[in-house]
Coordinates of C-alpha atoms in Angstrom, one line a residue:
M155 CA 62.8 181.6 246.0
K156 CA 64.3 184.9 245.2
K157 CA 61.8 185.3 242.3
A158 CA 58.8 185.4 244.6
L159 CA 60.1 187.2 247.7
L160 CA 63.6 188.5 247.3
S161 CA 65.4 190.9 245.0
D162 CA 67.9 189.7 242.4
E163 CA 70.8 191.6 244.0
R164 CA 73.8 189.5 244.7
V165 CA 74.5 190.1 248.4
L166 CA 75.9 187.9 251.0
N167 CA 72.8 187.4 253.1
R168 CA 70.5 186.5 250.2
K169 CA 71.4 182.8 250.3
T170 CA 70.7 182.9 254.0
K171 CA 67.3 184.4 253.3
E172 CA 66.6 181.9 250.6
A173 CA 67.4 179.0 252.9
A174 CA 65.2 180.4 255.7
L175 CA 62.3 180.9 253.2
A176 CA 62.8 177.4 251.8
I177 CA 62.5 175.9 255.3
R178 CA 59.4 178.0 256.0
L179 CA 57.7 177.1 252.8
E180 CA 58.4 173.4 253.1
G181 CA 56.5 173.5 256.4
Q182 CA 53.5 175.3 254.9
L183 CA 53.2 174.1 251.3
S184 CA 53.2 170.8 249.5
K185 CA 55.8 170.1 246.8
D186 CA 53.1 170.6 244.2
E187 CA 52.2 174.0 245.6
I188 CA 55.8 175.1 245.7
L189 CA 56.2 174.0 242.0
E190 CA 53.0 175.9 241.2
L191 CA 54.5 179.0 242.8
Y192 CA 57.7 178.6 240.9
L193 CA 56.0 178.1 237.5
N194 CA 53.8 181.2 238.2
T195 CA 56.9 183.4 238.7
I196 CA 59.7 182.4 236.3
Y197 CA 60.6 184.0 233.0
F198 CA 59.6 182.5 229.7
G199 CA 60.9 185.2 227.3
N200 CA 59.2 187.9 225.4
G201 CA 58.1 189.7 228.5
S202 CA 56.2 186.7 229.9
Y203 CA 56.5 185.8 233.6
G204 CA 54.7 182.6 234.6
V205 CA 53.2 179.8 232.6
Q206 CA 49.8 181.6 232.1
A207 CA 51.4 184.7 230.6
A208 CA 53.6 182.4 228.4
A209 CA 50.6 180.4 227.2
E210 CA 48.9 183.7 226.2
T211 CA 52.1 185.1 224.6
Y212 CA 52.9 182.2 222.4
W213 CA 49.6 180.5 221.7
G214 CA 46.9 183.0 222.8
K215 CA 45.1 180.5 225.0
P216 CA 44.9 179.6 228.8
V217 CA 47.6 177.3 230.2
G218 CA 44.9 174.6 230.8
D219 CA 44.5 174.3 227.0
L220 CA 48.2 173.6 226.3
N221 CA 49.0 170.2 224.8
W222 CA 52.1 168.1 225.5
A223 CA 54.1 169.7 222.7
D224 CA 53.4 173.2 224.1
S225 CA 54.3 172.1 227.6
A226 CA 57.5 170.5 226.5
L227 CA 58.5 173.7 224.7
L228 CA 57.8 175.8 227.8
A229 CA 59.8 173.3 230.0
S230 CA 62.7 173.6 227.6
M231 CA 62.7 177.4 227.9
I232 CA 63.2 177.5 231.6
S233 CA 67.0 177.1 231.6
N234 CA 67.5 179.7 228.8
P235 CA 64.4 181.6 227.7
V236 CA 66.3 183.9 225.3
E237 CA 68.4 181.3 223.4
N238 CA 65.5 178.8 223.3
D239 CA 62.9 181.5 222.2
P240 CA 60.8 179.8 219.5
I241 CA 60.2 183.1 217.7
L242 CA 63.8 184.3 217.6
H243 CA 65.6 180.9 217.5
P244 CA 63.2 178.3 216.1
K245 CA 65.8 175.7 215.2
K246 CA 67.3 175.7 218.7
A247 CA 63.8 175.7 220.3
K248 CA 62.8 172.7 218.2
E249 CA 65.9 170.8 219.3
E250 CA 65.3 171.6 223.0
R251 CA 61.6 170.7 222.7
K252 CA 62.6 167.3 221.3
L253 CA 64.9 166.7 224.3
A254 CA 62.1 167.6 226.7
L255 CA 59.8 165.2 224.9
D256 CA 62.4 162.4 225.1
R257 CA 62.6 162.9 228.8
M258 CA 58.8 162.6 229.0
V259 CA 59.1 159.3 227.2
A260 CA 61.8 158.1 229.6
N261 CA 59.6 159.0 232.6
G262 CA 56.5 157.3 231.1
V263 CA 54.5 160.4 230.7
I264 CA 54.0 159.9 226.9
T265 CA 54.8 157.1 224.4
R266 CA 57.5 157.2 221.8
A267 CA 54.9 157.5 219.1
Q268 CA 53.3 160.5 220.8
A269 CA 56.7 162.1 221.2
T270 CA 57.3 161.7 217.4
E271 CA 53.9 163.2 216.7
F272 CA 54.4 166.2 219.0
G273 CA 57.9 166.8 217.8
A274 CA 56.5 167.3 214.3
L275 CA 54.1 170.0 215.3
P276 CA 55.0 173.6 214.2
L277 CA 56.4 176.0 216.7
P278 CA 54.3 179.0 217.8
I279 CA 55.0 182.2 215.8
G280 CA 53.4 184.6 218.2
R281 CA 49.9 186.1 217.9
C282 CA 49.8 188.9 215.3
T283 CA 47.1 191.4 216.4
G284 CA 49.0 194.7 216.1
V285 CA 47.5 197.2 213.7
V286 CA 49.7 198.6 211.0
V287 CA 49.2 202.3 210.2
G288 CA 48.7 202.6 206.4
F289 CA 49.8 199.1 205.5
R290 CA 48.5 195.5 205.8
P291 CA 51.2 193.1 207.0
A292 CA 51.6 190.1 204.7
D293 CA 52.0 187.6 207.5
C294 CA 48.9 188.7 209.5
G295 CA 46.1 188.5 206.9
T296 CA 43.5 191.3 206.9
I297 CA 43.6 193.5 209.9
T298 CA 41.0 196.0 210.8
Q299 CA 42.8 199.3 211.1
P300 CA 41.8 202.2 213.3
P301 CA 40.5 205.4 211.7
E302 CA 43.4 207.6 210.6
E303 CA 41.9 210.4 212.8
S304 CA 41.8 208.7 216.2
Y305 CA 43.4 209.2 219.6
F306 CA 45.5 206.0 219.2
V307 CA 46.9 206.9 215.8
E308 CA 47.5 210.4 216.9
E309 CA 49.6 209.2 219.8
V310 CA 51.6 207.0 217.4
K311 CA 52.2 209.8 215.0
Q312 CA 53.4 212.1 217.8
Q313 CA 55.8 209.5 219.2
L314 CA 57.2 208.9 215.7
L315 CA 57.6 212.6 215.0
A316 CA 59.6 212.9 218.2
D317 CA 61.8 209.8 217.6
P318 CA 65.4 210.8 216.6
R319 CA 65.8 207.3 215.0
L320 CA 63.7 208.7 212.1
G321 CA 65.8 211.8 211.6
A322 CA 67.8 214.5 213.4
T323 CA 65.2 217.3 212.7
Y324 CA 61.5 217.5 212.9
E325 CA 61.4 218.1 209.1
E326 CA 63.3 214.9 208.4
R327 CA 61.1 212.9 210.7
Y328 CA 57.9 214.3 209.2
A329 CA 59.1 213.3 205.7
Q330 CA 59.8 209.8 206.9
V331 CA 56.4 209.4 208.7
F332 CA 54.2 210.8 206.0
G333 CA 56.2 210.2 202.9
G334 CA 58.8 207.5 203.6
G335 CA 56.6 204.4 203.0
L336 CA 57.1 203.2 206.6
Q337 CA 55.2 200.1 207.8
I338 CA 54.3 200.9 211.4
Y339 CA 53.2 198.0 213.5
T340 CA 51.4 199.0 216.6
T341 CA 50.0 197.3 219.8
L342 CA 46.4 198.2 219.2
D343 CA 44.0 195.2 219.2
P344 CA 40.7 195.8 217.3
I345 CA 38.6 193.7 219.6
T346 CA 39.9 195.4 222.7
Q347 CA 39.6 198.9 221.1
N348 CA 36.0 198.3 219.9
A349 CA 35.0 197.1 223.4
A350 CA 36.5 200.1 225.0
Q351 CA 34.9 202.6 222.5
D352 CA 31.6 200.9 222.9
A353 CA 31.8 201.1 226.7
H354 CA 32.7 204.8 226.5
D355 CA 29.9 205.6 224.0
N356 CA 27.0 203.5 225.3
T357 CA 27.2 203.0 229.1
F358 CA 25.3 206.1 229.9
P359 CA 21.5 205.9 229.4
S360 CA 20.3 208.5 226.9
Y361 CA 19.0 211.0 229.5
V362 CA 22.3 210.7 231.5
R363 CA 24.3 211.1 228.3
S364 CA 22.3 214.3 227.4
E365 CA 23.0 215.8 230.8
A366 CA 26.6 214.8 230.7
N367 CA 27.1 216.4 227.3
S368 CA 25.4 219.6 228.5
K369 CA 27.8 219.8 231.4
G370 CA 30.9 218.9 229.4
I371 CA 31.4 215.7 231.2
T372 CA 33.2 212.9 229.4
T373 CA 35.3 209.8 230.1
A374 CA 38.7 208.5 229.0
M375 CA 40.2 205.1 229.3
V376 CA 43.3 203.1 228.4
S377 CA 43.9 199.4 228.6
V378 CA 47.3 197.8 228.9
E379 CA 48.4 194.2 228.5
S380 CA 49.9 193.6 231.9
A381 CA 52.5 191.0 230.9
T382 CA 54.0 193.1 228.1
G383 CA 53.0 196.8 228.6
A384 CA 51.4 196.9 225.2
V385 CA 48.6 199.4 225.0
R386 CA 45.7 197.5 223.5
A387 CA 43.0 200.2 223.6
L388 CA 42.8 203.9 224.0
V389 CA 39.8 206.3 224.3
G390 CA 41.2 209.8 224.9
G391 CA 37.9 211.5 225.5
P392 CA 35.1 212.9 223.3
G393 CA 35.1 212.3 219.5
F394 CA 38.5 213.0 218.2
A395 CA 37.4 215.1 215.3
D396 CA 35.8 217.6 217.7
Y397 CA 38.2 217.5 220.6
K398 CA 41.6 216.0 219.8
Y399 CA 43.1 216.6 223.3
D400 CA 44.0 213.1 224.6
I401 CA 43.0 213.1 228.3
A402 CA 44.3 209.6 228.8
T403 CA 47.9 210.3 227.9
H404 CA 48.6 214.0 228.1
E405 CA 50.3 215.6 231.1
P406 CA 49.7 216.8 233.7
G407 CA 46.9 214.3 234.2
R408 CA 44.2 214.6 236.9
Q409 CA 43.9 214.1 240.6
T410 CA 43.6 210.4 241.2
G411 CA 41.6 210.3 244.4
S412 CA 41.7 207.0 246.3
T413 CA 43.1 205.1 243.4
F414 CA 46.5 206.4 244.7
K415 CA 45.9 204.4 247.9
T416 CA 47.2 201.3 246.1
F417 CA 50.7 202.7 246.2
V418 CA 50.4 203.1 250.0
I419 CA 49.2 199.5 250.2
L420 CA 52.2 198.2 248.2
T421 CA 54.6 200.3 250.3
A422 CA 53.1 198.8 253.5
L423 CA 53.2 195.3 252.1
E424 CA 56.9 195.8 251.1
Q425 CA 57.6 196.7 254.7
G426 CA 56.0 193.5 256.0
V427 CA 52.5 194.7 256.8
Q428 CA 49.9 192.0 256.2
P429 CA 46.3 192.3 254.9
D430 CA 44.8 191.4 258.3
D431 CA 47.0 193.9 260.2
T432 CA 45.1 196.6 262.0
I433 CA 45.4 200.2 260.8
G434 CA 44.2 203.1 263.1
G435 CA 41.7 205.7 262.0
G436 CA 42.0 209.4 261.5
G437 CA 43.9 211.9 263.6
S438 CA 45.9 215.1 263.6
W439 CA 49.5 215.6 262.4
P440 CA 51.8 218.6 262.4
S441 CA 52.3 219.8 258.8
K442 CA 55.2 222.3 259.0
G443 CA 55.8 224.1 255.7
T444 CA 52.4 223.2 254.2
T445 CA 48.8 224.2 254.8
P446 CA 46.7 223.3 256.7
D447 CA 48.9 222.9 259.8
P448 CA 48.1 220.8 261.7
Y449 CA 46.5 218.4 259.1
V450 CA 43.4 216.8 260.5
I451 CA 41.5 213.9 258.9
S452 CA 38.7 211.6 260.0
G453 CA 37.9 208.1 259.0
G454 CA 37.6 204.7 260.7
G455 CA 40.3 202.1 261.2
G456 CA 40.4 198.4 260.6
T457 CA 42.4 195.7 258.8
L458 CA 44.3 196.7 255.8
T459 CA 41.8 194.9 253.6
G460 CA 38.9 196.4 255.5
V461 CA 40.0 200.0 255.3
T462 CA 40.6 199.5 251.6
Q463 CA 37.1 198.2 251.1
A464 CA 35.8 201.2 253.0
S465 CA 38.3 203.5 251.3
S466 CA 38.9 205.1 254.7
N467 CA 40.8 208.4 254.3
G468 CA 41.8 208.6 257.9
A469 CA 43.3 205.1 257.9
F470 CA 45.3 205.7 254.8
V471 CA 46.7 209.1 255.9
R472 CA 47.8 207.3 259.1
L473 CA 49.3 204.4 257.2
G474 CA 51.1 206.9 254.9
Q475 CA 52.7 208.4 258.0
T476 CA 53.6 204.9 259.3
V477 CA 55.3 203.7 256.2
G478 CA 56.8 207.1 255.2
L479 CA 55.5 209.2 252.4
E480 CA 59.0 209.3 250.9
N481 CA 58.7 205.6 250.5
V482 CA 55.2 205.9 248.9
V483 CA 56.7 208.3 246.4
Y484 CA 59.5 205.8 245.7
T485 CA 57.0 203.0 245.2
A486 CA 55.0 205.1 242.7
Q487 CA 58.1 206.0 240.8
R488 CA 59.3 202.4 240.7
L489 CA 55.9 201.6 239.1
G490 CA 56.5 204.2 236.4
V491 CA 54.6 207.2 237.7
S492 CA 56.5 210.3 236.6
S493 CA 54.4 213.0 238.3
Q494 CA 56.1 215.2 240.9
F495 CA 55.0 214.7 244.5
D496 CA 55.6 216.6 247.7
P497 CA 56.2 214.1 250.5
R498 CA 55.4 216.8 253.1
A499 CA 51.7 216.7 252.0
K500 CA 50.0 214.5 254.5
S501 CA 47.1 214.2 252.1
M502 CA 49.2 212.5 249.4
P503 CA 47.6 209.0 250.1
L504 CA 44.2 210.5 249.1
G505 CA 45.3 211.2 245.5
V506 CA 45.7 215.0 245.5
F507 CA 48.4 215.0 242.8
D508 CA 47.9 214.7 239.1
V509 CA 48.6 211.5 237.2
T510 CA 47.5 210.5 233.7
P511 CA 45.2 207.5 233.1
L512 CA 48.0 205.9 231.0
E513 CA 50.4 206.1 233.9
M514 CA 47.9 204.8 236.4
A515 CA 47.1 201.8 234.1
S516 CA 50.7 201.1 233.5
A517 CA 51.6 201.4 237.2
Y518 CA 48.8 199.0 238.3
S519 CA 49.7 196.5 235.6
A520 CA 52.8 195.5 237.5
I521 CA 50.5 194.0 240.2
P522 CA 49.0 191.2 238.1
N523 CA 52.4 190.7 236.5
G524 CA 53.9 189.5 239.8
G525 CA 55.4 192.9 240.7
V526 CA 57.3 193.2 237.5
R527 CA 56.9 196.5 235.6
Q528 CA 56.8 196.5 231.8
P529 CA 56.8 200.1 230.5
S530 CA 53.8 200.8 228.4
Y531 CA 54.3 201.2 224.6
F532 CA 52.3 201.8 221.4
I533 CA 54.7 200.9 218.6
D534 CA 55.8 197.4 218.2
R535 CA 58.2 197.9 215.3
V536 CA 58.8 200.1 212.3
E537 CA 59.9 198.8 208.9
N538 CA 60.9 200.6 205.7
R539 CA 59.2 200.2 202.4
T540 CA 61.2 197.0 201.7
G541 CA 60.4 195.3 205.0
K542 CA 63.7 196.0 206.7
V543 CA 63.2 196.6 210.5
L544 CA 64.4 200.0 211.4
F545 CA 63.7 199.6 215.1
A546 CA 61.5 197.5 217.3
H547 CA 60.2 197.7 220.9
E548 CA 62.8 196.4 223.4
V549 CA 61.6 194.4 226.4
N550 CA 62.9 196.1 229.6
P551 CA 61.2 194.6 232.6
T552 CA 62.0 195.9 236.1
R553 CA 61.0 194.4 239.4
A554 CA 59.0 197.2 241.1
V555 CA 57.8 195.2 244.1
S556 CA 58.2 191.7 245.3
W557 CA 56.0 188.9 244.0
Q558 CA 54.5 188.4 247.4
S559 CA 53.6 192.1 247.8
A560 CA 52.0 192.1 244.4
C561 CA 50.1 188.9 245.2
L562 CA 48.8 190.3 248.5
A563 CA 47.8 193.6 246.8
T564 CA 45.9 191.6 244.3
Q565 CA 44.1 189.8 247.1
I566 CA 43.2 193.1 248.8
L567 CA 42.0 194.8 245.6
A568 CA 40.0 191.7 244.6
A569 CA 38.3 191.9 248.0
N570 CA 37.4 195.5 247.2
V571 CA 35.7 194.5 244.0
A572 CA 33.9 191.6 245.8
A573 CA 32.6 193.6 248.7
G574 CA 33.9 197.2 248.8
T575 CA 33.7 200.4 246.8
G576 CA 34.3 198.6 243.5
T577 CA 31.4 196.1 243.4
N578 CA 30.1 197.6 240.1
A579 CA 33.3 196.3 238.5
Q580 CA 32.5 192.6 239.2
L581 CA 32.7 190.4 236.2
R582 CA 31.0 187.2 235.1
G583 CA 33.5 184.5 234.4
Q584 CA 36.6 186.5 235.0
S585 CA 38.7 187.6 238.0
A586 CA 38.6 191.3 238.8
A587 CA 40.5 193.6 241.2
G588 CA 40.8 197.3 241.5
K589 CA 40.3 200.6 243.3
T590 CA 37.9 203.5 243.0
G591 CA 38.8 207.2 243.3
T592 CA 36.8 210.4 243.8
T593 CA 38.3 213.8 244.3
E594 CA 36.8 216.7 246.3
S595 CA 33.6 218.2 244.9
N596 CA 33.4 215.3 242.4
T597 CA 35.8 217.0 240.0
N598 CA 37.4 213.6 239.0
T599 CA 36.1 210.1 239.4
W600 CA 38.1 207.0 238.6
F601 CA 38.3 203.2 238.5
V602 CA 41.6 201.5 237.9
G603 CA 41.7 197.8 237.9
F604 CA 42.9 194.6 236.3
T605 CA 42.1 191.1 235.3
P606 CA 44.9 188.5 235.1
Q607 CA 45.7 189.9 231.6
L608 CA 44.4 193.4 231.1
T609 CA 44.9 196.5 233.3
T610 CA 42.5 199.4 232.6
A611 CA 42.1 202.9 233.9
V612 CA 38.8 204.8 233.5
W613 CA 38.6 208.5 234.3
M614 CA 35.5 210.7 234.3
G615 CA 35.3 214.5 234.6
I616 CA 35.1 217.8 232.8
P617 CA 38.3 218.0 230.7
A618 CA 37.8 221.7 229.7
E619 CA 37.7 222.7 233.4
G620 CA 39.8 220.5 235.6
T621 CA 38.6 221.9 238.9
K622 CA 34.9 222.1 238.2
S623 CA 32.5 219.8 240.0
M624 CA 30.4 217.4 238.0
G625 CA 27.6 217.7 240.6
N626 CA 24.9 215.2 240.3
L627 CA 24.3 213.3 237.1
G628 CA 21.0 211.6 236.4
G629 CA 20.0 212.4 239.9
Q630 CA 22.9 210.6 241.5
E631 CA 26.0 211.9 243.3
Q632 CA 29.2 211.1 241.4
F633 CA 31.9 208.8 242.8
G634 CA 34.4 206.3 241.3
G635 CA 32.3 203.3 242.2
L636 CA 29.4 204.5 240.0
W637 CA 30.0 205.2 236.3
P638 CA 33.8 204.6 236.1
A639 CA 33.5 201.2 237.7
T640 CA 30.5 200.4 235.5
I641 CA 32.3 201.5 232.3
W642 CA 35.2 199.4 233.4
H643 CA 32.9 196.4 233.9
N644 CA 31.1 196.9 230.5
F645 CA 34.4 197.1 228.7
N646 CA 36.0 194.0 230.3
Q647 CA 32.8 192.0 230.2
A648 CA 32.4 192.7 226.5
Y649 CA 36.0 191.7 225.9
V650 CA 35.8 188.5 227.7
D651 CA 32.5 187.5 226.1
K652 CA 33.8 188.3 222.6
T653 CA 37.0 186.5 223.0
K654 CA 35.4 183.6 224.9
Q655 CA 38.1 183.6 227.4
K656 CA 38.2 181.0 230.2
R657 CA 38.3 182.0 233.8
V658 CA 41.8 182.4 235.3
E659 CA 42.1 182.7 239.0
F660 CA 44.5 185.2 240.7
P661 CA 47.5 183.4 242.3
T662 CA 47.5 182.1 245.8
C663 CA 49.8 184.0 248.1
I664 CA 52.3 182.5 250.4
P665 CA 50.6 182.3 253.8
S666 CA 51.7 184.5 256.6
T667 CA 53.3 182.9 259.6
R668 CA 51.7 185.2 262.2
A669 CA 48.4 186.5 263.2
G670 CA 47.3 190.1 262.3
K671 CA 48.6 192.9 264.6
P672 CA 48.7 196.7 264.6
A673 CA 50.7 197.8 261.6
S674 CA 54.0 199.4 262.6
G675 CA 55.8 199.5 259.2
A676 CA 58.4 197.1 260.6
S677 CA 56.6 193.8 261.2
D678 CA 59.1 191.7 259.3
P679 CA 62.3 192.0 261.4
L680 CA 64.3 189.6 259.2
G681 CA 63.5 191.6 256.1
L682 CA 62.3 188.4 254.3
L683 CA 59.4 190.2 252.6
N684 CA 61.2 193.5 252.0
G685 CA 63.1 194.4 248.8
G686 CA 62.5 193.3 245.3
L687 CA 63.2 196.8 243.9
D688 CA 66.0 195.8 241.6
P689 CA 66.1 195.3 237.8
V690 CA 64.8 191.9 236.7
E691 CA 67.7 189.5 236.2
E692 CA 66.4 188.3 232.8
S693 CA 66.0 191.7 231.3
T694 CA 68.1 190.8 228.3
T695 CA 67.3 193.1 225.5
T696 CA 65.1 191.4 223.0
T697 CA 62.4 192.5 220.5
T698 CA 58.8 191.4 220.6
T699 CA 56.0 191.1 218.1
S700 CA 52.4 192.1 218.8
K701 CA 50.5 189.6 220.8
T702 CA 46.9 188.9 221.6
T703 CA 45.6 189.7 225.0
T704 CA 43.4 187.2 226.8
T705 CA 41.3 187.6 229.9
T706 CA 39.1 185.7 232.3
K707 CA 37.2 185.2 236.0
A708 CA 34.8 186.3 238.9
S709 CA 31.1 186.4 238.9
S710 CA 28.7 188.1 241.3
T711 CA 25.4 190.0 241.1
T712 CA 25.8 193.7 241.7
T713 CA 23.7 196.8 241.5
R714 CA 24.5 199.0 238.5
P715 CA 24.0 202.8 238.5
S716 CA 20.4 203.7 238.7
T717 CA 18.8 204.8 235.5
S718 CA 15.6 206.2 237.0
T719 CA 15.9 206.9 240.8
S720 CA 18.3 209.0 242.9
T721 CA 20.8 207.3 245.2
T722 CA 23.7 208.5 247.3
S723 CA 26.9 206.9 248.5
S724 CA 28.4 207.7 251.2
S725 CA 63.2 205.0 252.0
T726 CA 64.1 208.2 250.3
S727 CA 62.3 210.1 247.7
T728 CA 64.2 210.4 244.4
S729 CA 62.1 213.3 243.2
T730 CA 60.0 215.9 245.0
T731 CA 58.3 219.1 244.1
T732 CA 59.0 222.5 245.6
T733 CA 55.2 223.3 245.9
L734 CA 54.5 224.3 249.5
T735 CA 50.7 224.2 249.5
P736 CA 49.3 220.7 248.6
P737 CA 46.2 220.5 246.3
T738 CA 42.7 220.1 247.6
T739 CA 42.0 217.0 249.7
A740 CA 40.2 214.2 248.0
S741 CA 36.9 212.9 249.2
P742 CA 36.2 209.5 250.7
N743 CA 35.1 206.9 248.1

């Protein structure tokens, strides 16, 4: 119960909350549904929460394709996912799997002959898709390596040159990286990277590409495996040989526009607001110490889901005031956003502060991961020339928001892709959810979204001049739901087609016990849906190996950007900035 809705903090009233929730759920869900909720939430080691993530981590396939041997292994890991880890402790894992198979025989699920057959099958060894810079790993066969001069490799180099584990001085680290014979295993997946690069290079028709080039307009994108935080693909901007500045990872980032509204949504859900609660529209608020004062914004109201689909600026500014902008800052920081925010800026929900595409993808990735944040990383492990592991990535999951809040946010963002500003991101055969973003004068346009496995941020703008408007492109006004959403679609569709992934549905949320009502920010008086901001209990330090990402779901016909005709679209903060004048307000999108 605590895994889905409560924090892991050991407090006196937690058992009372668990009991109350258990009674509520037994009246609303069948035993099979409660078991499904449990299996979609618990930890299976190696950064995997839920059976679907575990199936992908250990076997690289959907949970529906697991055999009895696979299922028995996962069942045996529930009690102790670290000690029974088949990668770290294969002997113990095999013993525990045999016990699980024996219990299946005793319960008449399988025969003794089948148990013997399944018990003889090899254990999974993890999927090896990480790319090694400069070396081919002996246990992974031939791996396509990225060009030595690429945004991904450059990011890896810079991280290694700054890592004190390779030397006390820059000179020592440089000697190790470029002359020490290191074997560097990274998280990059060639299939994912190729799909990302192709979407970046080929989404624009030729005449749009020509105009974009003449204006200095480009795109950047980064894709993260939600269950682990592994960065699977990175396109930092134009061709690396000509540009070299990585827009996707380098600070300070760019204004995020309405993609920031997701942090307001999560804050509201943590406070008990429901998707069908009513949010008021625009208004006027005193804004002492900032300009303009008062702060006036327009935009219609509606349900939380509805104002997200419409991307109503007025509704989200009002919701930000209701839930408290200090709390919105706290939510963003818990999700890993390191940018500095001024909670006095009434326009904060509209994405007027700068964040990098990497941080946006990483922050959003906690949502399909059940509210658990896995910090993004590029380097899986580093070995010396003899194969000795010098250091490896350590799993450090943190519960950023409750499982229920993450589930409801997924529901809202999926509705936005189905029938909101994000329809160009709809996928054939795969679930999709996300949010568009457009800043004032079309200086930045975004789409940040996720499937059950990959979370991807796409940014578009003029990198050389961060405040210059893109204007029209190909005769069309620019907004996040146009090219960024289409690039996101093309990348994810190509990935799911190439990997032949099966459709995976987003989880079903625990039903609300009340009808929708005006959002007050305190609609859960018992506090049963609040919390979940504490470190994950199972965050035992372990190391991981590179894993294959998988993906899947949603199909719908949608209109892509025109290629010939013109169209138009209509708590307490832990860190604040001393800036008194907030940046320019973002535009509706």
